[in-house]
C-alpha cells in the first residue's frame, strides 16, 4: 500500500474540548467547519457530543448535513455564512441555525422561514462578516423580539494576547449588545485564552480542539505516516527532484516518499520541512512534487519503510512554521488520498 496513513486521535479531541471548557464558566460549543478542520466532521462531532458539546458551528449550510446526520436532531448547528440565497431548503430540512449577517439576510430569513431559529452576527471591526452599527441599529429591536439563539462577533487578533484590537473589539461588542437578554458569543480558541471578560455566554473553539496554536496545552490529534517507495544512493554532485534544486554535497541515500502537494504537503515545504524516523530527523530535500517527496536518510544508517511528518517530533504548528503558514492551513489541506483511521486511547 502506498498511501500515507493519517490517524486521528478522538480522545485527544475530547480532552482538548474538556480542557478548553474548564477555562470558562460558560457554554463551550465546537467549530467543525471545513470537515472538522480536515479531520472528518462526523467523527469529530460525535466525539465532542459524547463529552457534552451541544452547539456546533459550520461555515456553510452544506457542511451542516454531515453533522446533522452524525448527531441527530438534538444539537444546534449554526452556520457562520448565514442565510444565503438558495440555502432555504437546507436550513429548513436540516434544521440549521443561520447566523444572519446583514439586513438582507434578516429579510430573506424572516420572509422564507418565519418562525425558524436564527442567530445574529455583528461586525466589531474585523470587516469580514456581520452587521455594522447602522444596520444593527435599524433591525435590532425587531430581530431581538424574535428570540435569536445568540448574538455573536469574531475577534481578528485573538492569537496575540497583547494586541490592542482585542480590547477595542470587546468594547464595541459591549456597546452593541449590553442590555440585551440574548446569549452572547465573542470568542474562538484565542479569545477563550484572553480571560473571563471575553467569554460572555458561549465560546466557539475550533483549532484548539484539533491540537493547534494558540492553545499551547492542546494534545496532538493528527499523526501522519508516509510510506517510502524506494531508496537510492547518490554520489556527491548528483541532483534530486524537479528543477535540480538540491545537489548532494556528499554520498547520500535518498528516500522517495509517497505523498506530495496533492495531499496537502504544500510546495512551500520544499527544502525546508523535516520528516522523522522515531527520534531521528530526516530532511526533506528538493522540491515537493504532486505525489512524492524526496528525503535525505543518509544519517539514519538504514533504509526506513515509512517516515513521519506529523507526530510526536513535529506538530502541525511546527510543520506549518517550516512552510511559512499556520496549523489551520496544514490541517485543512490534508488530502483525501490518505487512509484514515480514528484512534482512541
Ligand atoms: C473559524 C471560526 C471560529 C473558530 O476559530 P478557531 O481560531 O479555530 O478557534 C470561531 N468563530 C468564527 C466566526 C470562525 O470563523
CSV table of C-alpha atoms and ligand atoms in Angstrom, one decimal:
chain,number,residue,atom,x,y,z
A,1,UNK,CA,0.0,0.0,0.0
A,2,UNK,CA,1.5,3.3,-1.0
A,3,UNK,CA,-1.0,5.7,0.6
A,4,UNK,CA,0.0,7.7,3.6
A,5,UNK,CA,-1.7,6.9,6.9
A,6,UNK,CA,-3.5,9.6,8.8
A,7,UNK,CA,-4.5,8.7,12.3
A,8,UNK,CA,-6.9,11.0,14.2
A,9,UNK,CA,-6.9,10.8,18.0
A,10,UNK,CA,-10.5,11.3,19.0
A,11,UNK,CA,-9.6,11.0,22.7
A,12,UNK,CA,-7.3,14.0,22.2
A,13,UNK,CA,-10.1,16.0,20.6
A,14,UNK,CA,-12.4,15.2,23.5
A,15,UNK,CA,-9.6,16.1,26.0
A,16,UNK,CA,-8.9,19.4,24.3
A,17,UNK,CA,-12.6,20.3,24.4
A,18,UNK,CA,-12.8,19.5,28.1
A,19,UNK,CA,-9.6,21.4,28.8
A,20,UNK,CA,-10.9,24.5,27.0
A,21,UNK,CA,-14.3,24.1,28.6
A,22,UNK,CA,-12.7,24.1,32.0
A,23,UNK,CA,-11.1,27.5,31.3
A,24,UNK,CA,-14.5,29.2,31.4
A,25,UNK,CA,-17.7,29.0,33.4
A,26,UNK,CA,-19.9,29.4,30.2
A,27,UNK,CA,-21.1,27.1,27.5
A,28,UNK,CA,-18.5,25.7,25.1
A,29,UNK,CA,-19.5,24.9,21.6
A,30,UNK,CA,-17.4,23.4,18.8
A,31,UNK,CA,-16.4,24.6,15.4
A,32,UNK,CA,-16.4,21.7,12.9
A,33,UNK,CA,-16.3,23.7,9.6
A,34,UNK,CA,-14.1,22.6,6.7
A,35,UNK,CA,-14.9,19.0,7.5
A,36,UNK,CA,-13.7,19.3,11.1
A,37,UNK,CA,-10.5,21.2,10.2
A,38,UNK,CA,-9.8,18.4,7.7
A,39,UNK,CA,-10.0,15.6,10.2
A,40,UNK,CA,-13.6,14.5,9.5
A,41,UNK,CA,-16.6,16.5,10.7
A,42,UNK,CA,-18.8,13.5,11.5
A,43,UNK,CA,-16.3,11.6,13.6
A,44,UNK,CA,-15.1,14.7,15.4
A,45,UNK,CA,-18.6,15.9,16.1
A,46,UNK,CA,-19.6,12.6,17.6
A,47,UNK,CA,-16.6,12.5,19.9
A,48,UNK,CA,-17.4,16.1,21.0
A,49,UNK,CA,-21.1,15.4,21.6
A,50,UNK,CA,-20.1,12.4,23.7
A,51,UNK,CA,-18.2,14.7,26.1
A,52,UNK,CA,-21.0,17.3,26.2
A,53,UNK,CA,-20.8,19.7,23.3
A,54,UNK,CA,-24.3,20.7,22.2
A,55,UNK,CA,-23.7,23.6,19.9
A,56,UNK,CA,-21.8,23.1,16.6
A,57,UNK,CA,-20.7,25.6,14.1
A,58,UNK,CA,-20.1,25.2,10.4
A,59,UNK,CA,-19.1,27.8,7.7
A,60,UNK,CA,-21.7,27.0,5.1
A,61,UNK,CA,-25.1,25.3,5.1
A,62,UNK,CA,-23.9,22.3,3.1
A,63,UNK,CA,-21.5,21.4,5.9
A,64,UNK,CA,-24.4,21.0,8.2
A,65,UNK,CA,-25.5,17.8,6.5
A,66,UNK,CA,-22.7,15.6,7.8
A,67,UNK,CA,-23.0,16.9,11.3
A,68,UNK,CA,-26.8,16.6,11.5
A,69,UNK,CA,-26.6,13.0,10.2
A,70,UNK,CA,-23.9,12.1,12.7
A,71,UNK,CA,-25.6,13.7,15.7
A,72,UNK,CA,-29.3,13.6,15.1
A,73,UNK,CA,-31.9,16.3,16.0
A,74,UNK,CA,-30.9,17.3,19.5
A,75,UNK,CA,-27.9,19.6,18.8
A,76,UNK,CA,-27.8,23.1,17.4
A,77,UNK,CA,-25.9,23.5,14.2
A,78,UNK,CA,-25.1,27.2,13.4
A,79,UNK,CA,-23.9,28.4,10.0
A,80,UNK,CA,-21.5,31.4,10.0
A,81,UNK,CA,-22.3,32.4,6.4
A,82,UNK,CA,-25.9,33.0,7.5
A,83,UNK,CA,-28.9,32.5,5.1
A,84,UNK,CA,-27.7,32.8,1.5
A,85,UNK,CA,-30.0,32.8,-1.5
A,86,UNK,CA,-30.6,29.1,-2.2
A,87,UNK,CA,-29.9,27.9,1.3
A,88,UNK,CA,-33.5,27.9,2.5
A,89,UNK,CA,-34.4,24.3,1.8
A,90,UNK,CA,-31.2,23.0,3.5
A,91,UNK,CA,-31.7,25.3,6.5
A,92,UNK,CA,-35.2,24.0,6.9
A,93,UNK,CA,-34.6,20.3,6.2
A,94,UNK,CA,-31.5,20.0,8.3
A,95,UNK,CA,-32.9,22.4,11.0
A,96,UNK,CA,-29.8,24.6,10.8
A,97,UNK,CA,-29.4,27.9,12.6
A,98,UNK,CA,-28.1,30.6,10.3
A,99,UNK,CA,-26.1,33.5,11.8
A,100,UNK,CA,-27.7,36.3,9.9
A,101,UNK,CA,-25.0,38.8,8.7
A,102,UNK,CA,-26.9,41.6,7.1
A,103,UNK,CA,-30.3,43.3,6.8
A,104,UNK,CA,-30.7,41.4,3.5
A,105,UNK,CA,-30.2,38.1,5.2
A,106,UNK,CA,-32.6,39.0,8.0
A,107,UNK,CA,-35.3,39.9,5.5
A,108,UNK,CA,-34.6,36.7,3.5
A,109,UNK,CA,-34.8,34.6,6.6
A,110,UNK,CA,-37.9,36.1,8.1
A,111,UNK,CA,-39.7,36.0,4.7
A,112,UNK,CA,-38.8,32.4,3.7
A,113,UNK,CA,-38.6,30.7,7.1
A,114,UNK,CA,-40.8,32.6,9.5
A,115,UNK,CA,-40.5,31.1,13.0
A,116,UNK,CA,-37.3,29.1,12.1
A,117,UNK,CA,-34.4,29.7,14.6
A,118,UNK,CA,-31.6,32.0,13.7
A,119,UNK,CA,-28.7,33.9,15.3
A,120,UNK,CA,-27.1,37.2,14.5
A,121,UNK,CA,-23.5,38.1,13.7
A,122,UNK,CA,-22.2,41.6,14.3
A,123,UNK,CA,-19.0,43.2,12.9
A,124,UNK,CA,-16.9,44.7,15.6
A,125,UNK,CA,-14.0,45.8,13.4
A,126,UNK,CA,-12.8,42.8,11.5
A,127,UNK,CA,-14.7,43.9,8.5
A,128,UNK,CA,-15.5,40.4,7.3
A,129,UNK,CA,-18.9,39.1,8.4
A,130,UNK,CA,-21.8,40.6,10.3
A,131,UNK,CA,-23.9,43.7,10.7
A,132,UNK,CA,-22.2,47.1,11.5
A,133,UNK,CA,-23.7,49.8,13.8
A,134,UNK,CA,-26.1,51.3,11.3
A,135,UNK,CA,-27.6,48.1,10.2
A,136,UNK,CA,-27.8,46.7,13.7
A,137,UNK,CA,-29.5,49.8,15.0
A,138,UNK,CA,-32.0,49.6,12.2
A,139,UNK,CA,-33.1,46.0,12.9
A,140,UNK,CA,-32.0,45.2,16.5
A,141,UNK,CA,-35.4,45.7,18.2
A,142,UNK,CA,-37.3,43.7,15.6
A,143,UNK,CA,-35.0,40.8,15.4
A,144,UNK,CA,-34.3,40.5,19.1
A,145,UNK,CA,-38.0,40.3,19.7
A,146,UNK,CA,-37.9,37.0,17.7
A,147,UNK,CA,-35.6,35.4,20.3
A,148,UNK,CA,-32.5,34.6,18.3
A,149,UNK,CA,-30.3,31.8,19.6
A,150,UNK,CA,-27.3,34.1,20.1
A,151,UNK,CA,-25.6,37.3,19.0
A,152,UNK,CA,-22.0,36.8,18.1
A,153,UNK,CA,-19.0,38.6,16.8
A,154,UNK,CA,-15.4,37.4,15.9
A,155,UNK,CA,-12.0,38.7,17.1
A,156,UNK,CA,-9.4,39.5,14.4
A,157,UNK,CA,-6.2,39.3,16.6
A,158,UNK,CA,-7.0,37.0,19.5
A,159,UNK,CA,-4.0,34.8,18.8
A,160,UNK,CA,-1.9,37.8,20.0
A,161,UNK,CA,-2.9,38.4,23.7
A,162,UNK,CA,-1.4,41.9,23.8
A,163,UNK,CA,-2.9,43.2,20.6
A,164,UNK,CA,-4.9,46.4,21.2
A,165,UNK,CA,-7.5,45.1,18.7
A,166,UNK,CA,-8.8,42.7,21.4
A,167,UNK,CA,-9.9,45.3,24.0
A,168,UNK,CA,-11.1,47.5,21.1
A,169,UNK,CA,-13.4,44.8,19.7
A,170,UNK,CA,-14.5,43.8,23.2
A,171,UNK,CA,-15.6,47.4,23.9
A,172,UNK,CA,-17.5,47.7,20.6
A,173,UNK,CA,-19.2,44.3,21.3
A,174,UNK,CA,-20.3,45.6,24.7
A,175,UNK,CA,-21.6,48.8,23.2
A,176,UNK,CA,-23.6,46.9,20.5
A,177,UNK,CA,-25.0,44.3,22.9
A,178,UNK,CA,-25.1,45.4,26.5
A,179,UNK,CA,-28.6,45.2,28.0
A,180,UNK,CA,-29.9,42.5,25.6
A,181,UNK,CA,-31.1,39.2,27.0
A,182,UNK,CA,-30.0,37.1,24.1
A,183,UNK,CA,-26.9,34.8,24.8
A,184,UNK,CA,-23.7,36.4,23.5
A,185,UNK,CA,-20.6,34.9,22.0
A,186,UNK,CA,-17.4,36.6,21.1
A,187,UNK,CA,-14.5,34.1,21.5
A,188,UNK,CA,-13.0,31.3,19.5
A,189,UNK,CA,-9.9,29.5,20.8
A,190,UNK,CA,-7.7,32.6,21.0
A,191,UNK,CA,-10.4,34.7,22.8
A,192,UNK,CA,-11.0,31.9,25.3
A,193,UNK,CA,-7.4,32.3,26.5
A,194,UNK,CA,-7.7,36.1,26.9
A,195,UNK,CA,-9.7,35.7,30.2
A,196,UNK,CA,-13.2,35.8,31.5
A,197,UNK,CA,-14.0,39.3,30.1
A,198,UNK,CA,-14.1,37.7,26.7
A,199,UNK,CA,-16.2,34.7,27.4
A,200,UNK,CA,-19.8,36.0,27.5
A,201,UNK,CA,-22.3,33.1,27.3
A,202,UNK,CA,-20.9,30.8,24.6
A,203,UNK,CA,-17.4,30.2,23.3
A,204,UNK,CA,-16.7,28.7,19.9
A,205,UNK,CA,-13.3,27.0,19.8
A,206,UNK,CA,-12.1,25.4,16.6
A,207,UNK,CA,-8.3,25.0,16.2
A,208,UNK,CA,-7.6,24.3,19.9
A,209,UNK,CA,-9.8,21.1,19.6
A,210,UNK,CA,-7.6,19.9,16.8
A,211,UNK,CA,-4.3,20.4,18.7
A,212,UNK,CA,-3.3,23.8,17.2
A,213,UNK,CA,-1.9,27.1,18.5
A,214,UNK,CA,-2.7,29.3,20.2
A,215,UNK,CA,-3.9,26.6,22.7
A,216,UNK,CA,-0.4,25.6,23.8
A,217,UNK,CA,-1.5,22.8,26.1
A,218,UNK,CA,-3.5,21.1,23.4
A,219,UNK,CA,-3.0,17.4,22.9
A,220,UNK,CA,-1.9,16.5,19.3
A,221,UNK,CA,-4.7,15.0,17.3
A,222,UNK,CA,-3.3,14.2,13.9
A,223,UNK,CA,-0.4,11.8,13.1
A,224,UNK,CA,0.7,11.3,9.5
A,225,UNK,CA,3.0,8.5,8.4
A,226,UNK,CA,4.2,8.2,4.9
A,227,UNK,CA,5.5,5.1,3.1
A,228,UNK,CA,8.9,5.0,1.5
A,229,UNK,CA,8.6,3.7,-2.1
A,230,UNK,CA,12.3,3.4,-2.9
A,231,UNK,CA,15.7,4.4,-1.6
A,232,UNK,CA,18.7,5.1,-3.8
A,233,UNK,CA,22.3,6.0,-3.4
A,234,UNK,CA,23.5,9.3,-4.9
A,235,UNK,CA,27.2,10.3,-5.5
A,236,UNK,CA,28.3,13.7,-4.3
A,237,UNK,CA,27.3,16.2,-7.1
A,238,UNK,CA,24.1,14.3,-8.2
A,239,UNK,CA,20.8,16.2,-8.0
A,240,UNK,CA,17.3,15.2,-7.0
A,241,UNK,CA,13.8,16.3,-8.0
A,242,UNK,CA,12.3,18.9,-10.3
A,243,UNK,CA,14.5,21.9,-11.2
A,244,UNK,CA,17.6,20.2,-9.9
A,245,UNK,CA,17.1,22.3,-6.8
A,246,UNK,CA,19.0,20.0,-4.5
A,247,UNK,CA,22.5,18.7,-5.1
A,248,UNK,CA,24.2,16.1,-2.9
A,249,UNK,CA,27.2,17.5,-1.1
A,250,UNK,CA,28.3,14.0,0.0
A,251,UNK,CA,27.5,10.5,-1.0
A,252,UNK,CA,23.8,10.3,0.1
A,253,UNK,CA,20.9,7.9,0.5
A,254,UNK,CA,17.7,9.5,-0.7
A,255,UNK,CA,14.2,8.0,0.1
A,256,UNK,CA,11.3,8.7,-2.2
A,257,UNK,CA,8.2,9.0,-0.1
A,258,UNK,CA,4.6,8.6,-1.3
A,259,UNK,CA,2.8,12.0,-0.7
A,260,UNK,CA,3.0,15.4,-2.2
A,261,UNK,CA,1.3,18.7,-2.7
A,262,UNK,CA,-1.8,17.0,-4.0
A,263,UNK,CA,-2.0,15.6,-0.4
A,264,UNK,CA,-1.7,19.0,1.2
A,265,UNK,CA,2.1,18.9,1.7
A,266,UNK,CA,2.4,22.2,0.1
A,267,UNK,CA,5.3,23.2,-2.2
A,268,UNK,CA,6.4,25.8,0.3
A,269,UNK,CA,7.8,22.9,2.4
A,270,UNK,CA,10.4,22.2,-0.4
A,271,UNK,CA,13.9,22.1,1.1
A,272,UNK,CA,12.6,23.2,4.4
A,273,UNK,CA,10.5,20.5,6.2
A,274,UNK,CA,11.8,17.6,8.2
A,275,UNK,CA,10.4,14.0,8.3
A,276,UNK,CA,11.1,11.8,11.3
A,277,UNK,CA,12.0,8.2,11.9
A,278,UNK,CA,11.3,7.9,15.6
A,279,UNK,CA,13.7,10.5,17.1
A,280,UNK,CA,15.8,10.9,14.0
A,281,UNK,CA,15.3,13.9,11.8
A,282,UNK,CA,15.4,13.3,8.0
A,283,UNK,CA,15.5,16.5,6.0
A,284,UNK,CA,13.1,16.9,3.1
A,285,UNK,CA,15.3,17.8,0.1
A,286,UNK,CA,14.5,19.3,-3.3
A,287,UNK,CA,11.1,20.2,-4.4
A,288,UNK,CA,7.8,18.7,-3.3
A,289,UNK,CA,6.2,17.0,-6.3
A,290,UNK,CA,2.5,16.4,-6.7
A,291,UNK,CA,2.7,12.8,-5.3
A,292,UNK,CA,6.2,12.4,-4.0
A,293,UNK,CA,8.8,13.8,-1.6
A,294,UNK,CA,12.5,13.2,-1.5
A,295,UNK,CA,14.1,12.8,1.9
A,296,UNK,CA,17.7,12.5,2.9
A,297,UNK,CA,18.0,9.4,5.1
A,298,UNK,CA,21.8,9.2,4.9
A,299,UNK,CA,22.4,9.8,8.6
A,300,UNK,CA,19.8,7.2,9.6
A,301,UNK,CA,22.2,4.5,8.6
A,302,UNK,CA,19.4,2.2,7.2
A,303,UNK,CA,16.5,2.4,4.8
A,304,UNK,CA,13.2,3.1,6.6
A,305,UNK,CA,9.9,1.7,5.4
A,306,UNK,CA,8.0,4.8,6.4
A,307,UNK,CA,8.6,8.3,7.8
A,308,UNK,CA,6.5,10.5,10.0
A,309,UNK,CA,5.7,14.1,9.0
A,310,UNK,CA,3.1,14.8,11.8
A,311,UNK,CA,3.8,13.1,15.1
A,312,UNK,CA,5.5,13.4,18.5
A,313,UNK,CA,8.5,15.1,17.0
A,314,UNK,CA,6.7,17.6,14.7
A,315,UNK,CA,3.3,19.2,15.5
A,316,UNK,CA,1.0,20.8,12.9
A,317,UNK,CA,2.3,24.2,14.0
A,318,UNK,CA,5.9,23.2,13.7
A,319,UNK,CA,5.4,21.9,10.2
A,320,UNK,CA,3.4,25.0,9.4
A,321,UNK,CA,6.3,27.2,10.6
A,322,UNK,CA,8.6,25.4,8.3
A,323,UNK,CA,6.4,26.2,5.3
A,324,UNK,CA,5.6,29.8,6.4
A,325,UNK,CA,2.0,29.1,7.1
A,326,UNK,CA,-0.3,28.3,10.1
A,327,UNK,CA,-1.5,25.0,11.5
A,328,UNK,CA,-5.1,25.7,10.3
A,329,UNK,CA,-3.9,25.6,6.7
A,330,UNK,CA,-1.9,22.4,7.2
A,331,UNK,CA,-4.8,20.6,8.7
A,332,UNK,CA,-7.5,21.8,6.3
A,333,UNK,CA,-5.2,20.9,3.3
A,334,UNK,CA,-4.7,17.3,4.3
A,335,UNK,CA,-5.8,15.4,1.2
A,336,UNK,CA,-8.3,12.6,0.7
A,337,UNK,CA,-5.8,10.0,-0.6
A,338,UNK,CA,-4.6,9.1,2.9
A,339,UNK,CA,-6.0,6.0,4.6
A,340,UNK,CA,-7.7,7.5,7.7
A,341,UNK,CA,-8.2,5.8,11.0
A,342,UNK,CA,-9.7,7.1,14.2
A,343,UNK,CA,-8.0,6.1,17.3
A,344,UNK,CA,-9.0,6.5,20.9
A,345,UNK,CA,-6.5,6.0,23.7
B,1,LIG,C1,-13.3,29.6,12.4
B,1,LIG,C2,-14.1,30.4,13.4
B,1,LIG,C3,-14.1,30.0,14.8
B,1,LIG,C4,-13.1,29.1,15.3
B,1,LIG,O1,-11.8,29.7,15.4
B,1,LIG,P1,-10.5,29.0,16.0
B,1,LIG,O2,-9.5,30.0,15.9
B,1,LIG,O3,-10.3,27.8,15.1
B,1,LIG,O4,-10.8,28.6,17.3
B,1,LIG,C5,-15.0,30.7,15.6
B,1,LIG,N1,-15.8,31.7,15.1
B,1,LIG,C6,-15.8,32.0,13.8
B,1,LIG,C7,-16.7,33.1,13.3
B,1,LIG,C8,-15.0,31.4,12.9
B,1,LIG,O5,-15.0,31.7,11.6
